[in-house]
Tab-separated table of C-alpha atoms in Angstrom:
chain	number	residue	atom	x	y	z
Z	1	UNK	CA	107.384	66.794	111.776
Z	2	UNK	CA	110.414	68.505	113.396
Z	3	UNK	CA	110.513	72.254	113.263
Z	4	UNK	CA	112.691	73.664	110.477
Z	5	UNK	CA	116.151	74.814	111.553
Z	6	UNK	CA	116.792	76.732	108.346
Z	7	UNK	CA	114.041	79.303	108.106
Z	8	UNK	CA	114.715	82.298	105.918
Z	9	UNK	CA	114.445	85.768	107.373
Z	10	UNK	CA	111.735	88.073	106.056
Z	11	UNK	CA	114.479	90.123	104.413
Z	12	UNK	CA	115.878	87.092	102.582
Z	13	UNK	CA	112.454	86.030	101.354
Z	14	UNK	CA	111.675	89.579	100.241
Z	15	UNK	CA	115.004	89.792	98.383
Z	16	UNK	CA	114.196	86.586	96.507
Z	17	UNK	CA	110.696	87.770	95.659
Z	18	UNK	CA	111.777	91.213	94.421
Z	19	UNK	CA	115.265	90.626	92.989
Z	20	UNK	CA	114.793	87.025	91.852
Z	21	UNK	CA	117.636	85.500	93.873
Z	22	UNK	CA	119.122	85.218	97.349
Z	23	UNK	CA	122.400	83.868	98.785
Z	24	UNK	CA	122.103	81.679	101.892
Z	25	UNK	CA	125.108	80.685	103.976
Z	26	UNK	CA	125.615	77.816	106.402
Z	27	UNK	CA	123.552	75.120	104.683
Z	28	UNK	CA	126.553	72.814	104.163
Z	29	UNK	CA	129.142	71.835	106.765
Z	30	UNK	CA	132.798	71.562	105.818
Z	31	UNK	CA	132.423	67.794	106.162
Z	32	UNK	CA	129.554	67.906	103.632
Z	33	UNK	CA	131.698	69.917	101.224
Z	34	UNK	CA	134.644	67.538	101.569
Z	35	UNK	CA	132.395	64.608	100.747
Z	36	UNK	CA	131.210	66.433	97.621
Z	37	UNK	CA	134.862	67.248	96.766
Z	38	UNK	CA	135.906	63.606	97.040
Z	39	UNK	CA	132.891	62.255	95.153
Z	40	UNK	CA	133.338	64.463	92.113
Z	41	UNK	CA	137.134	64.265	92.122
Z	42	UNK	CA	136.845	60.475	91.839
Z	43	UNK	CA	134.150	60.877	89.188
Z	44	UNK	CA	136.379	63.165	87.103
Z	45	UNK	CA	138.625	60.186	86.229
Z	46	UNK	CA	135.749	58.047	84.938
Z	47	UNK	CA	133.544	57.888	81.866
Z	48	UNK	CA	129.861	57.448	82.686
Z	49	UNK	CA	127.973	57.087	79.384
Z	50	UNK	CA	125.093	59.492	79.016
Z	51	UNK	CA	126.031	61.490	82.106
Z	52	UNK	CA	129.743	62.346	82.015
Z	53	UNK	CA	131.855	61.740	78.938
Z	54	UNK	CA	135.227	63.485	79.265
Z	55	UNK	CA	138.088	63.134	76.825
Z	56	UNK	CA	140.598	61.836	79.363
Z	57	UNK	CA	143.424	62.392	76.866
Z	58	UNK	CA	142.426	65.889	75.763
Z	59	UNK	CA	145.188	68.258	74.620
Z	60	UNK	CA	143.474	70.991	76.688
Z	61	UNK	CA	142.781	73.228	73.669
Z	62	UNK	CA	139.253	73.229	75.104
Z	63	UNK	CA	139.402	72.493	78.858
Z	64	UNK	CA	135.718	71.546	78.818
Z	65	UNK	CA	136.490	68.482	76.707
Z	66	UNK	CA	138.474	67.130	79.649
Z	67	UNK	CA	136.062	68.492	82.261
Z	68	UNK	CA	132.512	68.660	80.860
Z	69	UNK	CA	129.649	69.145	83.289
Z	70	UNK	CA	128.191	66.057	84.974
Z	71	UNK	CA	124.504	65.701	84.146
Z	72	UNK	CA	122.078	64.101	86.620
Z	73	UNK	CA	124.690	62.564	88.961
Z	74	UNK	CA	121.854	61.734	91.384
Z	75	UNK	CA	120.822	58.979	88.964
Z	76	UNK	CA	123.982	56.956	89.582
Z	77	UNK	CA	125.565	58.410	92.743
Z	78	UNK	CA	123.873	58.043	96.117
Z	79	UNK	CA	126.074	60.832	97.479
Z	80	UNK	CA	124.896	63.239	94.790
Z	81	UNK	CA	121.291	62.219	95.402
Z	82	UNK	CA	121.629	62.748	99.152
Z	83	UNK	CA	122.923	66.299	98.629
Z	84	UNK	CA	120.289	67.083	96.010
Z	85	UNK	CA	117.802	66.200	98.783
Z	86	UNK	CA	119.884	67.859	101.543
Z	87	UNK	CA	117.441	68.794	104.309
Z	88	UNK	CA	118.615	72.424	104.775
Z	89	UNK	CA	118.264	73.036	101.027
Z	90	UNK	CA	114.791	71.509	100.941
Z	91	UNK	CA	113.713	73.602	103.930
Z	92	UNK	CA	114.834	76.850	102.304
Z	93	UNK	CA	113.025	75.852	99.119
Z	94	UNK	CA	109.851	75.146	101.097
Z	95	UNK	CA	110.099	78.701	102.452
Z	96	UNK	CA	110.587	80.133	98.964
Z	97	UNK	CA	107.783	78.117	97.385
Z	98	UNK	CA	105.556	78.302	100.453
Z	99	UNK	CA	104.929	74.601	99.789
Z	100	UNK	CA	106.919	71.391	99.417
Z	101	UNK	CA	109.712	71.308	96.833
Z	102	UNK	CA	110.412	68.421	94.455
Z	103	UNK	CA	113.965	67.748	93.221
Z	104	UNK	CA	114.174	67.564	89.415
Z	105	UNK	CA	117.830	67.732	88.413
Z	106	UNK	CA	121.425	67.687	89.652
Z	107	UNK	CA	124.590	68.830	87.892
Z	108	UNK	CA	128.243	69.311	88.750
Z	109	UNK	CA	130.440	71.863	86.990
Z	110	UNK	CA	134.235	71.634	87.260
Z	111	UNK	CA	134.776	74.912	85.309
Z	112	UNK	CA	138.548	74.465	84.875
Z	113	UNK	CA	140.994	77.329	84.204
Z	114	UNK	CA	140.562	78.784	80.717
Z	115	UNK	CA	137.093	77.374	80.113
Z	116	UNK	CA	134.260	79.273	78.476
Z	117	UNK	CA	131.326	80.627	80.429
Z	118	UNK	CA	127.615	80.230	79.802
Z	119	UNK	CA	125.628	82.873	77.942
Z	120	UNK	CA	122.724	84.581	79.685
Z	121	UNK	CA	119.614	82.387	79.762
Z	122	UNK	CA	116.470	81.473	81.744
Z	123	UNK	CA	116.201	78.045	83.361
Z	124	UNK	CA	112.474	77.459	83.077
Z	125	UNK	CA	112.782	77.759	79.300
Z	126	UNK	CA	114.265	74.258	79.573
Z	127	UNK	CA	112.556	72.740	82.609
Z	128	UNK	CA	109.086	73.955	81.578
Z	129	UNK	CA	107.599	73.635	85.068
Z	130	UNK	CA	103.867	74.447	84.971
Z	131	UNK	CA	102.010	75.767	86.850
Z	132	UNK	CA	104.607	77.492	89.000
Z	133	UNK	CA	108.314	77.676	88.271
Z	134	UNK	CA	111.638	75.987	88.840
Z	135	UNK	CA	114.145	77.256	91.389
Z	136	UNK	CA	117.871	76.590	91.180
Z	137	UNK	CA	120.074	75.922	94.212
Z	138	UNK	CA	123.610	76.755	93.039
Z	139	UNK	CA	126.237	75.719	95.617
Z	140	UNK	CA	129.767	77.112	95.353
Z	141	UNK	CA	132.246	74.279	95.985
Z	142	UNK	CA	135.077	76.721	95.242
Z	143	UNK	CA	134.945	80.471	95.839
Z	144	UNK	CA	133.362	82.056	92.749
Z	145	UNK	CA	134.234	85.519	91.451
Z	146	UNK	CA	134.667	87.518	88.262
Z	147	UNK	CA	138.093	86.032	87.555
Z	148	UNK	CA	137.365	82.302	87.805
Z	149	UNK	CA	134.003	82.259	86.058
Z	150	UNK	CA	131.479	83.185	88.715
Z	151	UNK	CA	127.805	83.776	88.066
Z	152	UNK	CA	126.099	86.798	86.570
Z	153	UNK	CA	122.488	87.722	87.305
Z	154	UNK	CA	120.201	90.419	85.927
Z	155	UNK	CA	118.220	91.505	89.013
Z	156	UNK	CA	114.430	91.731	88.870
Z	157	UNK	CA	114.166	89.831	85.573
Z	158	UNK	CA	112.333	87.095	87.478
Z	159	UNK	CA	109.156	89.060	86.676
Z	160	UNK	CA	109.703	88.782	82.913
Z	161	UNK	CA	108.171	86.189	80.638
Z	162	UNK	CA	110.408	83.559	79.090
Z	163	UNK	CA	112.165	84.870	75.984
Z	164	UNK	CA	113.070	83.224	72.682
Z	165	UNK	CA	116.873	83.070	72.792
Z	166	UNK	CA	119.290	84.396	70.210
Z	167	UNK	CA	122.487	82.618	69.185
Z	168	UNK	CA	125.307	82.881	71.734
Z	169	UNK	CA	128.945	83.716	70.998
Z	170	UNK	CA	130.572	80.263	70.763
Z	171	UNK	CA	133.960	81.754	71.647
Z	172	UNK	CA	132.692	82.772	75.069
Z	173	UNK	CA	129.811	80.371	75.785
Z	174	UNK	CA	129.765	76.574	75.740
Z	175	UNK	CA	125.976	76.683	75.233
Z	176	UNK	CA	124.240	78.075	72.157
Z	177	UNK	CA	121.382	80.186	73.544
Z	178	UNK	CA	121.592	83.847	74.593
Z	179	UNK	CA	118.817	85.918	76.179
Z	180	UNK	CA	119.378	89.648	75.880
Z	181	UNK	CA	118.598	91.620	79.046
Z	182	UNK	CA	115.993	94.381	78.830
Z	183	UNK	CA	117.170	97.853	77.887
Z	184	UNK	CA	118.996	99.630	80.746
Z	185	UNK	CA	119.267	96.372	82.725
Z	186	UNK	CA	122.754	94.955	83.220
Z	187	UNK	CA	124.129	91.658	84.445
Z	188	UNK	CA	125.952	91.924	87.768
Z	189	UNK	CA	128.488	89.538	89.311
Z	190	UNK	CA	127.544	87.313	92.241
Z	191	UNK	CA	130.582	86.841	94.491
Z	192	UNK	CA	130.348	83.633	96.526
Z	193	UNK	CA	132.425	81.860	99.155
Z	194	UNK	CA	132.843	78.101	99.402
Z	195	UNK	CA	129.599	76.585	100.665
Z	196	UNK	CA	127.365	79.551	99.804
Z	197	UNK	CA	124.126	78.648	98.049
Z	198	UNK	CA	122.490	80.941	95.514
Z	199	UNK	CA	118.774	80.300	95.053
Z	200	UNK	CA	117.208	81.875	91.984
Z	201	UNK	CA	113.918	81.976	90.132
Z	202	UNK	CA	113.502	80.058	86.869
Z	203	UNK	CA	112.763	83.213	84.843
Z	204	UNK	CA	115.775	85.154	86.151
Z	205	UNK	CA	118.242	85.961	83.374
Z	206	UNK	CA	121.662	84.679	84.426
Z	207	UNK	CA	124.891	83.197	83.088
Z	208	UNK	CA	128.578	83.039	83.900
Z	209	UNK	CA	131.934	84.523	83.028
Z	210	UNK	CA	134.776	82.712	81.309
Z	211	UNK	CA	137.327	81.323	83.801
Z	212	UNK	CA	140.225	83.692	83.133
Z	213	UNK	CA	142.568	82.192	85.746
Z	214	UNK	CA	145.440	79.823	85.071
Z	215	UNK	CA	145.185	77.767	88.250
Z	216	UNK	CA	141.700	78.018	89.826
Z	217	UNK	CA	138.742	75.760	89.173
Z	218	UNK	CA	135.236	77.058	89.868
Z	219	UNK	CA	133.425	73.917	90.929
Z	220	UNK	CA	129.708	74.069	91.627
Z	221	UNK	CA	126.956	71.611	92.576
Z	222	UNK	CA	123.724	72.783	90.993
Z	223	UNK	CA	120.229	71.377	91.449
Z	224	UNK	CA	116.839	72.397	90.103
Z	225	UNK	CA	113.517	71.998	91.853
Z	226	UNK	CA	109.806	72.331	91.142
Z	227	UNK	CA	106.897	73.252	93.388
Z	228	UNK	CA	104.842	70.261	94.530
Z	229	UNK	CA	101.675	71.776	93.039
Z	230	UNK	CA	103.181	71.689	89.543
Z	231	UNK	CA	101.605	69.183	87.175
Z	232	UNK	CA	103.975	69.314	84.172
Z	233	UNK	CA	107.724	69.416	83.509
Z	234	UNK	CA	110.061	68.741	80.584
Z	235	UNK	CA	110.679	65.052	79.969
Z	236	UNK	CA	114.433	65.309	80.627
Z	237	UNK	CA	113.741	66.067	84.311
Z	238	UNK	CA	111.533	63.103	85.245
Z	239	UNK	CA	111.148	61.495	87.698
Z	240	UNK	CA	111.313	64.062	90.496
Z	241	UNK	CA	111.918	63.255	94.170
Z	242	UNK	CA	110.499	64.218	97.518
Z	243	UNK	CA	112.934	64.927	100.352
Z	244	UNK	CA	112.542	61.331	101.605
Z	245	UNK	CA	113.684	60.004	98.221
Z	246	UNK	CA	110.237	58.947	97.050
Z	247	UNK	CA	109.930	59.413	93.264
Z	248	UNK	CA	107.168	61.600	91.852
Z	249	UNK	CA	106.111	61.498	88.203
Z	250	UNK	CA	104.735	64.759	86.833
Z	251	UNK	CA	103.201	64.770	83.378
Z	252	UNK	CA	105.449	65.559	80.422
Z	253	UNK	CA	105.020	69.141	79.288
Z	254	UNK	CA	104.020	68.784	75.609
Z	255	UNK	CA	104.496	72.503	75.031
Z	256	UNK	CA	107.638	73.381	73.077
Z	257	UNK	CA	107.918	76.514	75.197
Z	258	UNK	CA	107.298	80.102	74.117
Z	259	UNK	CA	109.208	79.635	70.848
Z	260	UNK	CA	107.720	76.443	69.457
Z	261	UNK	CA	108.916	72.924	68.912
Z	262	UNK	CA	112.138	73.835	67.121
Z	263	UNK	CA	113.620	74.962	70.417
Z	264	UNK	CA	112.593	71.867	72.348
Z	265	UNK	CA	115.508	69.833	73.735
Z	266	UNK	CA	118.161	71.650	71.694
Z	267	UNK	CA	120.421	70.539	74.506
Z	268	UNK	CA	119.716	69.521	78.092
Z	269	UNK	CA	120.107	72.259	80.647
C-alpha cells in the first residue's frame, strides 16, 4: 500500500479531537474543482426523481425551490462518486478515525442568493452510526463566509450526547430541527476559501447562515462517512463504500435515536 501523502499534523488531529472540527487545505486541485463545478452546473438544469427535484420555472420567491440540495449524487453520477471516494479525503479520514473510513452519503448544496440557512443540528442524530460516529467532509466549492451563508459551529460540542431537537424557525431554516447550544456556548462562523475542506464530528452542533447576498452562491460538496468498525447505520445511508468503490452493507440501526421513533426519518439529512 503506498504511503499516505495527506497525513494530518499532530496539531490538526488535536484540534479535531478537542474542538470537534478541523479545516484542511490542498485536498482538491483546481482541475478537480472545475470538474465538480461542471458536473453540478449541468445537473442543475435537470430533474432527477428522488434525488434532485427543482422547480425549473420557480418565481424565485423561495430560491431553494429552484435550487434544492442534491441528495446522494454518488448513486447516479460517477463523478460525484469518485469525489466522495477522493483519495486525499479518505486518507485524512483514516487519520481522524485511526482506521479505515466508509463513505455513506454525498450531497451538493447550491445555496443561491437569498436562500435560508440550516438551523443548528447534529449529524449523527440522522446517520445513527454505532459504535463510533459519522464524520462530515464539507468542501467549499465557492468561498463561504457570514454574508453568503457559510457554516456555523459550536466548538467542543463534539463531546456532548445527541440532543432531542426543538422546532426551527422556518423563516430562517429550510430544515425543521433546532438543537440549542449549551449555556454560555455560542456558534462561531467558519470562513472558508474555495477548495477548503471542513471535517467535523457527528455530535458537533453546527448549522449555517442565510445567504444575504444578491449575487453570490455558496456551493458546497458534502459527504458523510462512518468508521469501518461500525456495525449499524440509518437505512437511508446504505450501502456504504470503501475507497476502491466496493460496497459494504452495515446493519440497519433499529434505534429511533435518543428521542424515540417519532423522530426517525423526519427528513433525510
